[in-house]
């Protein structure tokens, strides 16, 4: 059995949202948006003590 990984799930969700928001910027926008979204989820989880 594997443990549930809430940090990974929240990072993936935030990265997807960041990439969609950044779509109007050609080429590099979705990459930066995904990284920013995943970073936001990581720091939010770290603040709550889940990391």
mmCIF file of N, CA and C in Angstrom:
data_model
loop_
_atom_site.group_PDB
_atom_site.id
_atom_site.type_symbol
_atom_site.label_atom_id
_atom_site.label_comp_id
_atom_site.label_asym_id
_atom_site.label_seq_id
_atom_site.Cartn_x
_atom_site.Cartn_y
_atom_site.Cartn_z
ATOM 1 N N UNK A 1 0.830 -1.185 0.000
ATOM 2 C CA UNK A 1 0.000 0.000 0.000
ATOM 3 C C UNK A 1 0.871 1.244 0.000
ATOM 4 N N UNK A 2 0.422 2.236 -0.692
ATOM 5 C CA UNK A 2 1.136 3.502 -0.717
ATOM 6 C C UNK A 2 0.390 4.531 0.104
ATOM 7 N N UNK A 3 1.144 5.426 0.676
ATOM 8 C CA UNK A 3 0.540 6.499 1.465
ATOM 9 C C UNK A 3 -0.031 7.567 0.547
ATOM 10 N N UNK A 4 -1.033 8.223 1.031
ATOM 11 C CA UNK A 4 -1.595 9.360 0.302
ATOM 12 C C UNK A 4 -0.595 10.504 0.367
ATOM 13 N N UNK A 5 -0.364 11.170 -0.739
ATOM 14 C CA UNK A 5 0.625 12.240 -0.798
ATOM 15 C C UNK A 5 -0.063 13.564 -1.106
ATOM 16 N N UNK A 6 -0.575 14.236 -0.064
ATOM 17 C CA UNK A 6 -1.322 15.468 -0.300
ATOM 18 C C UNK A 6 -0.466 16.595 -0.868
ATOM 19 N N UNK A 7 0.818 16.649 -0.506
ATOM 20 C CA UNK A 7 1.675 17.717 -1.028
ATOM 21 C C UNK A 7 1.832 17.581 -2.537
ATOM 22 N N UNK A 8 2.085 16.386 -3.005
ATOM 23 C CA UNK A 8 2.237 16.168 -4.447
ATOM 24 C C UNK A 8 0.970 16.511 -5.213
ATOM 25 N N UNK A 9 -0.167 16.133 -4.660
ATOM 26 C CA UNK A 9 -1.439 16.424 -5.317
ATOM 27 C C UNK A 9 -1.690 17.925 -5.367
ATOM 28 N N UNK A 10 -1.444 18.623 -4.257
ATOM 29 C CA UNK A 10 -1.697 20.065 -4.253
ATOM 30 C C UNK A 10 -0.718 20.797 -5.156
ATOM 31 N N UNK A 11 0.531 20.307 -5.227
ATOM 32 C CA UNK A 11 1.506 20.931 -6.125
ATOM 33 C C UNK A 11 1.105 20.726 -7.579
ATOM 34 N N UNK A 12 0.610 19.551 -7.901
ATOM 35 C CA UNK A 12 0.192 19.279 -9.277
ATOM 36 C C UNK A 12 -1.002 20.147 -9.665
ATOM 37 N N UNK A 13 -1.960 20.283 -8.764
ATOM 38 C CA UNK A 13 -3.128 21.118 -9.038
ATOM 39 C C UNK A 13 -2.721 22.577 -9.231
ATOM 40 N N UNK A 14 -1.889 23.086 -8.326
ATOM 41 C CA UNK A 14 -1.462 24.481 -8.420
ATOM 42 C C UNK A 14 -0.620 24.716 -9.670
ATOM 43 N N UNK A 15 0.212 23.750 -10.036
ATOM 44 C CA UNK A 15 1.026 23.882 -11.245
ATOM 45 C C UNK A 15 0.148 23.934 -12.492
ATOM 46 N N UNK A 16 -0.886 23.105 -12.523
ATOM 47 C CA UNK A 16 -1.793 23.109 -13.669
ATOM 48 C C UNK A 16 -2.542 24.432 -13.767
ATOM 49 N N UNK A 17 -2.993 24.950 -12.645
ATOM 50 C CA UNK A 17 -3.690 26.240 -12.645
ATOM 51 C C UNK A 17 -2.750 27.350 -13.095
ATOM 52 N N UNK A 18 -1.513 27.336 -12.589
ATOM 53 C CA UNK A 18 -0.532 28.343 -12.983
ATOM 54 C C UNK A 18 -0.222 28.289 -14.465
ATOM 55 N N UNK A 19 -0.142 27.082 -15.020
ATOM 56 C CA UNK A 19 0.143 26.940 -16.447
ATOM 57 C C UNK A 19 -1.016 27.458 -17.293
ATOM 58 N N UNK A 20 -2.238 27.190 -16.871
ATOM 59 C CA UNK A 20 -3.409 27.667 -17.622
ATOM 60 C C UNK A 20 -3.496 29.186 -17.577
ATOM 61 N N UNK A 21 -3.233 29.765 -16.419
ATOM 62 C CA UNK A 21 -3.284 31.229 -16.287
ATOM 63 C C UNK A 21 -2.231 31.877 -17.171
ATOM 64 N N UNK A 22 -1.060 31.250 -17.310
ATOM 65 C CA UNK A 22 0.051 31.838 -18.062
ATOM 66 C C UNK A 22 0.009 31.523 -19.557
ATOM 67 N N UNK A 23 -1.015 30.863 -20.050
ATOM 68 C CA UNK A 23 -1.078 30.502 -21.472
ATOM 69 C C UNK A 23 -0.979 31.674 -22.444
ATOM 70 N N UNK A 24 -1.505 32.857 -22.132
ATOM 71 C CA UNK A 24 -1.390 33.948 -23.099
ATOM 72 C C UNK A 24 0.055 34.356 -23.424
ATOM 73 N N UNK A 25 0.997 34.052 -22.538
ATOM 74 C CA UNK A 25 2.403 34.379 -22.790
ATOM 75 C C UNK A 25 2.995 33.231 -23.613
ATOM 76 N N UNK A 26 3.499 33.506 -24.812
ATOM 77 C CA UNK A 26 3.979 32.432 -25.681
ATOM 78 C C UNK A 26 5.188 31.679 -25.109
ATOM 79 N N UNK A 27 5.255 30.394 -25.380
ATOM 80 C CA UNK A 27 6.360 29.489 -25.100
ATOM 81 C C UNK A 27 6.705 29.345 -23.619
ATOM 82 N N UNK A 28 7.308 30.315 -23.012
ATOM 83 C CA UNK A 28 7.845 30.181 -21.663
ATOM 84 C C UNK A 28 6.792 30.420 -20.575
ATOM 85 N N UNK A 29 5.691 31.062 -20.907
ATOM 86 C CA UNK A 29 4.665 31.395 -19.918
ATOM 87 C C UNK A 29 4.122 30.213 -19.145
ATOM 88 N N UNK A 30 3.695 29.140 -19.805
ATOM 89 C CA UNK A 30 3.166 27.996 -19.058
ATOM 90 C C UNK A 30 4.188 27.339 -18.136
ATOM 91 N N UNK A 31 5.443 27.321 -18.543
ATOM 92 C CA UNK A 31 6.486 26.724 -17.706
ATOM 93 C C UNK A 31 6.671 27.543 -16.431
ATOM 94 N N UNK A 32 6.756 28.851 -16.588
ATOM 95 C CA UNK A 32 6.919 29.719 -15.419
ATOM 96 C C UNK A 32 5.669 29.670 -14.547
ATOM 97 N N UNK A 33 4.505 29.650 -15.156
ATOM 98 C CA UNK A 33 3.266 29.567 -14.392
ATOM 99 C C UNK A 33 3.161 28.275 -13.608
ATOM 100 N N UNK A 34 3.556 27.167 -14.216
ATOM 101 C CA UNK A 34 3.520 25.878 -13.524
ATOM 102 C C UNK A 34 4.512 25.864 -12.360
ATOM 103 N N UNK A 35 5.706 26.390 -12.567
ATOM 104 C CA UNK A 35 6.699 26.434 -11.497
ATOM 105 C C UNK A 35 6.227 27.333 -10.352
ATOM 106 N N UNK A 36 5.638 28.458 -10.694
ATOM 107 C CA UNK A 36 5.134 29.363 -9.661
ATOM 108 C C UNK A 36 3.995 28.713 -8.875
ATOM 109 N N UNK A 37 3.105 28.026 -9.556
ATOM 110 C CA UNK A 37 1.999 27.353 -8.885
ATOM 111 C C UNK A 37 2.473 26.246 -7.963
ATOM 112 N N UNK A 38 3.417 25.442 -8.419
ATOM 113 C CA UNK A 38 3.956 24.366 -7.594
ATOM 114 C C UNK A 38 4.723 24.931 -6.394
ATOM 115 N N UNK A 39 5.460 26.002 -6.623
ATOM 116 C CA UNK A 39 6.177 26.648 -5.516
ATOM 117 C C UNK A 39 5.226 27.198 -4.477
ATOM 118 N N UNK A 40 4.143 27.785 -4.931
ATOM 119 C CA UNK A 40 3.127 28.301 -4.008
ATOM 120 C C UNK A 40 2.539 27.173 -3.156
ATOM 121 N N UNK A 41 2.220 26.056 -3.776
ATOM 122 C CA UNK A 41 1.661 24.925 -3.033
ATOM 123 C C UNK A 41 2.679 24.365 -2.041
ATOM 124 N N UNK A 42 3.956 24.316 -2.428
ATOM 125 C CA UNK A 42 5.001 23.816 -1.540
ATOM 126 C C UNK A 42 5.141 24.707 -0.310
ATOM 127 N N UNK A 43 5.228 26.011 -0.518
ATOM 128 C CA UNK A 43 5.400 26.907 0.611
ATOM 129 C C UNK A 43 4.166 26.952 1.505
ATOM 130 N N UNK A 44 2.986 26.791 0.910
ATOM 131 C CA UNK A 44 1.760 26.733 1.706
ATOM 132 C C UNK A 44 1.749 25.480 2.580
ATOM 133 N N UNK A 45 2.185 24.349 2.025
ATOM 134 C CA UNK A 45 2.261 23.101 2.793
ATOM 135 C C UNK A 45 3.356 23.193 3.864
ATOM 136 N N UNK A 46 4.450 23.832 3.524
ATOM 137 C CA UNK A 46 5.544 23.987 4.486
ATOM 138 C C UNK A 46 5.094 24.842 5.675
ATOM 139 N N UNK A 47 4.317 25.867 5.384
ATOM 140 C CA UNK A 47 3.816 26.746 6.438
ATOM 141 C C UNK A 47 2.888 25.983 7.391
ATOM 142 N N UNK A 48 2.128 25.033 6.838
ATOM 143 C CA UNK A 48 1.219 24.231 7.654
ATOM 144 C C UNK A 48 1.937 23.077 8.346
ATOM 145 N N UNK A 49 3.207 22.858 8.035
ATOM 146 C CA UNK A 49 3.978 21.806 8.667
ATOM 147 C C UNK A 49 3.808 20.440 8.053
ATOM 148 N N UNK A 50 3.409 20.365 6.799
ATOM 149 C CA UNK A 50 3.215 19.090 6.135
ATOM 150 C C UNK A 50 4.474 18.606 5.424
ATOM 151 N N UNK A 51 5.502 19.406 5.378
ATOM 152 C CA UNK A 51 6.727 19.005 4.680
ATOM 153 C C UNK A 51 7.763 18.640 5.678
#
